[in-house]
Amino acid sequence: MKITRAQTAKYRKRKKTAAFLVVIIFIILNLYYHLSHNNGDVPLYNYNTQSMYHEGFAEEGLYPDLFLRLAVKDKTVSVPHEERLYSYYSTYGRDNEDGNPFDRNYLIDNDYIRFLRVYAKEVEVDTTLPDKALVRDIFAESIEKFEDLGISNDMLRYTFLLNKEEVQQASAFWYSWYYHSFAERESREGRYEFPHVFVNIDSLENDEHLLALWDSKQNLYLMGDSFYDAIQHTD
Amino acid sequence: MTLYNILIDLTKFFYLRQVGVILGIFLLGYIFIQLTKEKISDIWQLLLSFPVGLSLYAVTGFVLLSLGVEFEVGTIAMFLFVVIAELTLRLVREKVYIAPLKLSLLIFTMLGVAIVAWIAVSGALPVEISNDSVYYYSTYPKILVEEKFYDKSFDVFLTDVGQTAAVINALPFFFGFDQTFGVQHFMNINFCCIFFMAAFESGKSRQVNKKKAATAALLATLFLLTSEPFLITVRWVLANVYFMEYLFIFVFIAYKMSERLPENSVAYSAVQMVTGMMLTMLRVEGGVFVCIMVLIFSLLKYDRGQMLRIYVIPIAAIQILYYLNLYIRLRVDPLYSFLDIKKSMIAIGTVLFTALYVIFFRERLNKLYGKFMPILFIALLAAGNLSLLLIGRERYIENLRAFYLNIRLSNGWGLFGIPFLAYACWVFYSMIKHWKGDSPLPWLDLIWISAFMMIVAVSWARGGALAVRTSDSGNRVMMQIVPLVVYAGYLRTINWIQKVGGRA
């Protein structure tokens, strides 16, 4: 049967109306769904600053390195020693021994230095600064003057990118194993404390020269030298 | 002094710098298009300027890193200057008429771009941040800028990270700000305009009047904009957003070049070359993905020379450069990575196969099978998937189940699963009903169905089962096809409305 132009126009109009209604309904339903559901397992952030570090990260203990990289960007940071090669440690060359012995001080001593060399304007070595064995006691009483930015395992896990040594302990696999798998397992058995990043905000803002110290558990203490001098005088 | 105050203090001027970078990238793309435009309309010149500018910067950065040239602003600028100079000389040699620059249009446009950039950078639009955002797409780019060269110590970051995406995220560290949220949101806003324009033009070309075409295009754009998988992807600071948007641009421009639209079919050659190279390195599986797309593009009205010049050679060159750099120059061999030597061989094999197909078999097969070529493609992809099912049955079924559950449980999919399923049924019903007709499977439907099957196959090849959660890698990759599905559905709906009783 031949369809007239009028009928064609009528059928087209019906189809248009049907399509229009379906699309409008779905747009409204989509909007309703979006506004009434949270983002699931994907964290959503509204930023009021131009940093990648969101002010809410401190509460959640997330990504302390995003704050650190801004804090040290235009500053000179002093560290207690130079980077130490793996040959400095007694487990060097013993990869083929039973148990594949590994001295974790290779990572504890060096990874914050590696991080700071990338992000700070300049890194200086000051050998008068205390060894990691003493650091925790130095700040034990003034710890409440530090802001705890959270656990540093992730930021340290990725410092393999900066480790140029050609030993297996410098690989991505090793770093992931130590800072992730090993850390979680040992923590469950009470033999590992996740390291934290502590910053003294006031001196960080005001001082041009900063100090980065860490203790044997790899907790980082970042502060301006005025704050450190004040602590020393108090002691 | 609170953390918030210190962040404000530490990031003053970052706003201006990021806006400046957006303007610079736009201008770069605009200049490139002026020198290569060959009859691209004003509106498309403006819409494509930012994506092209970003591609030029990212591809240049990647090429410099792969060639062992210092990765810094000066060398990137020098390289781009040489490219621009060469293009200018080409025009002079060939005595091509360059229309005088419409200065008022450019000034007006730059003002508009600045306003949109201001909004994009302002923080008004939220972002999703995950571990990969911080380490793959911020820490790694920062280290690239510091080190200036690829290094073997980068390990899995060389095999598992989209390298052009990493170069995009190096922009803050080159130009003194801290994140690319503004760049990303500017790209998103630009993309929405591209999608609208694509829908508008396609509607107009199907004998729909301007006003109705604009209304239909607006509805299609709103539908896309409110779809949960699109919203999840565009806000997430990863490579997926760029891959999704560049994939649509790549496919749409290929389609536009071949349709009988006002512009000349070779008008977008340079744009396609740059977009293809960018897309190839945006994600690790980008190369294989783009090759499959190119095989489908070979069904369009390109001659062999165009296919080779625009698609095959640039994509092959960038892929070969990547693998030579990885395995010959740097000798990277991570213990666990997504990309291993076997998968690399498959990727290189796909590139070679695409080249050989285009050179020797394409014309013959197109002539032989004509309108059934799309169905043949699907059948071959299905056969490929079937072989994966036979090789690793458990993982394949587990992955399919994960895809299904992610859509059904709205893990990032919202309500999109319903129109998606309805549309898929419509396409298959139509294909079976009209299998003897002129076009049993329209080209755009072939694109998204092939992409879907390819993603299922790539997810299997990834190793390890897919997870039932929004953030799963396979789930995120599947969300990338949403604009293509919406656009194909839009066109099919327009055709359906226009066609009544055999009369269009």
GROMACS .gro file of C-alpha atoms in nm, chain A residues 42-224:
model
  183
   42VAL     CA    1   3.618   0.575   4.331
   43PRO     CA    2   3.717   0.866   4.560
   44LEU     CA    3   3.578   1.198   4.439
   45TYR     CA    4   3.726   1.529   4.554
   46ASN     CA    5   3.627   1.891   4.525
   47TYR     CA    6   3.935   2.108   4.528
   48ASN     CA    7   3.965   2.460   4.664
   49THR     CA    8   4.338   2.479   4.601
   50GLN     CA    9   4.561   2.432   4.297
   51SER     CA   10   4.758   2.148   4.451
   52MET     CA   11   4.707   1.780   4.381
   53TYR     CA   12   4.721   1.736   4.761
   54HIS     CA   13   4.369   1.777   4.892
   55GLU     CA   14   4.333   1.917   5.244
   56GLY     CA   15   4.118   1.613   5.328
   57PHE     CA   16   4.406   1.372   5.255
   58ALA     CA   17   4.564   1.445   5.595
   59GLU     CA   18   4.257   1.312   5.777
   60GLU     CA   19   4.258   0.999   5.563
   61GLY     CA   20   4.636   0.968   5.588
   62LEU     CA   21   4.668   0.959   5.210
   63TYR     CA   22   4.946   1.062   4.973
   64PRO     CA   23   5.171   1.258   5.213
   65ASP     CA   24   5.424   1.287   4.931
   66LEU     CA   25   5.189   1.519   4.740
   67PHE     CA   26   5.219   1.767   5.025
   68LEU     CA   27   5.590   1.708   5.072
   69ARG     CA   28   5.673   1.784   4.712
   70LEU     CA   29   5.508   2.125   4.741
   71ALA     CA   30   5.660   2.197   5.082
   72VAL     CA   31   6.021   2.131   4.972
   73LYS     CA   32   5.993   2.263   4.617
   74ASP     CA   33   6.169   2.596   4.669
   75LYS     CA   34   6.366   2.499   4.977
   76THR     CA   35   6.705   2.361   5.068
   77VAL     CA   36   6.673   2.045   5.274
   78SER     CA   37   6.947   1.901   5.493
   79VAL     CA   38   6.976   1.526   5.543
   80PRO     CA   39   7.209   1.340   5.783
   81HIS     CA   40   7.419   1.151   5.527
   82GLU     CA   41   7.479   1.079   5.161
   83GLU     CA   42   7.303   0.801   4.976
   84ARG     CA   43   7.467   0.468   5.058
   85LEU     CA   44   7.519   0.204   4.791
   86TYR     CA   45   7.407  -0.151   4.859
   87SER     CA   46   7.774  -0.254   4.885
   88TYR     CA   47   7.784  -0.057   5.215
   89TYR     CA   48   7.562  -0.319   5.377
   90SER     CA   49   7.671  -0.660   5.501
   91THR     CA   50   7.415  -0.851   5.292
   92TYR     CA   51   7.565  -0.726   4.966
   93GLY     CA   52   7.669  -1.012   4.736
   94ARG     CA   53   7.480  -1.269   4.943
   95ASP     CA   54   7.173  -1.301   4.718
   96ASN     CA   55   7.241  -1.668   4.652
   97GLU     CA   56   7.259  -1.764   5.017
   98ASP     CA   57   6.974  -1.946   5.183
   99GLY     CA   58   6.698  -1.708   5.278
  100ASN     CA   59   6.836  -1.439   5.041
  101PRO     CA   60   6.944  -1.216   5.333
  102PHE     CA   61   6.851  -0.852   5.297
  103ASP     CA   62   6.939  -0.550   5.511
  104ARG     CA   63   6.633  -0.326   5.519
  105ASN     CA   64   6.853  -0.031   5.620
  106TYR     CA   65   6.941  -0.008   5.249
  107LEU     CA   66   6.591   0.126   5.194
  108ILE     CA   67   6.545   0.299   5.530
  109ASP     CA   68   6.869   0.499   5.500
  110ASN     CA   69   6.826   0.607   5.141
  111ASP     CA   70   6.472   0.631   5.013
  112TYR     CA   71   6.381   0.965   5.169
  113ILE     CA   72   6.705   1.110   5.033
  114ARG     CA   73   6.616   0.982   4.685
  115PHE     CA   74   6.271   1.136   4.712
  116LEU     CA   75   6.404   1.472   4.834
  117ARG     CA   76   6.667   1.492   4.559
  118VAL     CA   77   6.384   1.494   4.302
  119TYR     CA   78   6.149   1.733   4.474
  120ALA     CA   79   6.360   1.978   4.677
  121LYS     CA   80   6.538   2.277   4.526
  122GLU     CA   81   6.857   2.149   4.685
  123VAL     CA   82   6.963   1.870   4.919
  124GLU     CA   83   7.260   1.922   5.151
  125VAL     CA   84   7.433   1.669   5.369
  126ASP     CA   85   7.484   1.775   5.729
  127THR     CA   86   7.670   1.505   5.920
  128THR     CA   87   7.604   1.681   6.253
  129LEU     CA   88   7.241   1.578   6.228
  130PRO     CA   89   7.149   1.280   6.445
  131ASP     CA   90   7.157   0.920   6.329
  132LYS     CA   91   6.822   0.745   6.288
  133ALA     CA   92   6.872   0.551   6.612
  134LEU     CA   93   6.844   0.876   6.811
  135VAL     CA   94   6.575   1.060   6.619
  136ARG     CA   95   6.266   0.911   6.778
  137ASP     CA   96   6.376   1.005   7.128
  138ILE     CA   97   6.462   1.360   7.018
  139PHE     CA   98   6.106   1.424   6.905
  140ALA     CA   99   5.924   1.207   7.158
  141GLU     CA  100   5.808   1.504   7.365
  142SER     CA  101   5.743   1.745   7.083
  143ILE     CA  102   5.559   1.504   6.855
  144GLU     CA  103   5.226   1.683   6.910
  145LYS     CA  104   5.377   1.986   6.735
  146PHE     CA  105   5.393   1.780   6.418
  147GLU     CA  106   5.108   1.714   6.179
  148ASP     CA  107   5.079   1.343   6.094
  149LEU     CA  108   5.021   1.326   5.718
  150GLY     CA  109   4.983   0.949   5.707
  151ILE     CA  110   5.168   0.638   5.607
  152SER     CA  111   5.458   0.669   5.366
  153ASN     CA  112   5.472   0.315   5.224
  154ASP     CA  113   5.327   0.406   4.886
  155MET     CA  114   5.554   0.701   4.830
  156LEU     CA  115   5.853   0.489   4.932
  157ARG     CA  116   5.737   0.195   4.725
  158TYR     CA  117   5.774   0.403   4.411
  159THR     CA  118   6.121   0.539   4.486
  160PHE     CA  119   6.254   0.239   4.291
  161LEU     CA  120   6.223   0.478   3.995
  162LEU     CA  121   6.509   0.675   4.147
  163ASN     CA  122   6.730   0.384   4.245
  164LYS     CA  123   6.989   0.338   3.972
  165GLU     CA  124   7.181   0.053   4.127
  166GLU     CA  125   7.185  -0.271   3.934
  167VAL     CA  126   7.097  -0.500   4.221
  168GLN     CA  127   6.775  -0.694   4.263
  169GLN     CA  128   6.700  -0.488   4.575
  170ALA     CA  129   6.663  -0.181   4.350
  171SER     CA  130   6.388  -0.330   4.134
  172ALA     CA  131   6.017  -0.243   4.128
  173PHE     CA  132   5.941  -0.596   4.234
  174TRP     CA  133   6.162  -0.574   4.543
  175TYR     CA  134   6.025  -0.237   4.649
  176SER     CA  135   5.669  -0.360   4.605
  177TRP     CA  136   5.748  -0.671   4.805
  178TYR     CA  137   5.916  -0.482   5.092
  179TYR     CA  138   5.682  -0.183   5.128
  180HIS     CA  139   5.364  -0.370   5.049
  181SER     CA  140   5.358  -0.749   5.089
  182PHE     CA  141   5.632  -0.782   5.351
  183ALA     CA  142   5.508  -0.475   5.544
  184GLU     CA  143   5.149  -0.607   5.560
  185ARG     CA  144   5.252  -0.954   5.664
  186GLU     CA  145   5.498  -0.838   5.929
  187SER     CA  146   5.251  -0.578   6.058
  188ARG     CA  147   4.986  -0.846   6.111
  189GLU     CA  148   5.238  -1.034   6.324
  190GLY     CA  149   5.334  -0.725   6.519
  191ARG     CA  150   5.688  -0.704   6.377
  192TYR     CA  151   5.645  -0.397   6.156
  193GLU     CA  152   5.516  -0.045   6.219
  194PHE     CA  153   5.399   0.142   5.914
  195PRO     CA  154   5.614   0.457   5.885
  196HIS     CA  155   5.446   0.795   5.904
  197VAL     CA  156   5.527   1.138   5.769
  198PHE     CA  157   5.537   1.410   6.036
  199VAL     CA  158   5.568   1.777   5.940
  200ASN     CA  159   5.596   2.088   6.154
  201ILE     CA  160   5.372   2.321   5.957
  202ASP     CA  161   5.469   2.657   6.105
  203SER     CA  162   5.843   2.626   6.057
  204LEU     CA  163   5.791   2.464   5.715
  205GLU     CA  164   5.614   2.775   5.596
  206ASN     CA  165   5.846   3.032   5.750
  207ASP     CA  166   6.195   2.882   5.713
  208GLU     CA  167   6.395   2.874   5.391
  209HIS     CA  168   6.609   2.591   5.516
  210LEU     CA  169   6.451   2.261   5.620
  211LEU     CA  170   6.569   1.946   5.792
  212ALA     CA  171   6.459   1.594   5.705
  213LEU     CA  172   6.526   1.332   5.971
  214TRP     CA  173   6.397   0.979   6.002
  215ASP     CA  174   6.405   0.720   6.275
  216SER     CA  175   6.480   0.347   6.266
  217LYS     CA  176   6.114   0.274   6.186
  218GLN     CA  177   6.145   0.506   5.886
  219ASN     CA  178   5.909   0.772   6.028
  220LEU     CA  179   5.999   1.100   5.855
  221TYR     CA  180   6.022   1.426   6.049
  222LEU     CA  181   6.031   1.735   5.828
  223MET     CA  182   6.074   2.076   5.985
  224GLY     CA  183   6.238   2.415   5.951
   0.00000   0.00000   0.00000
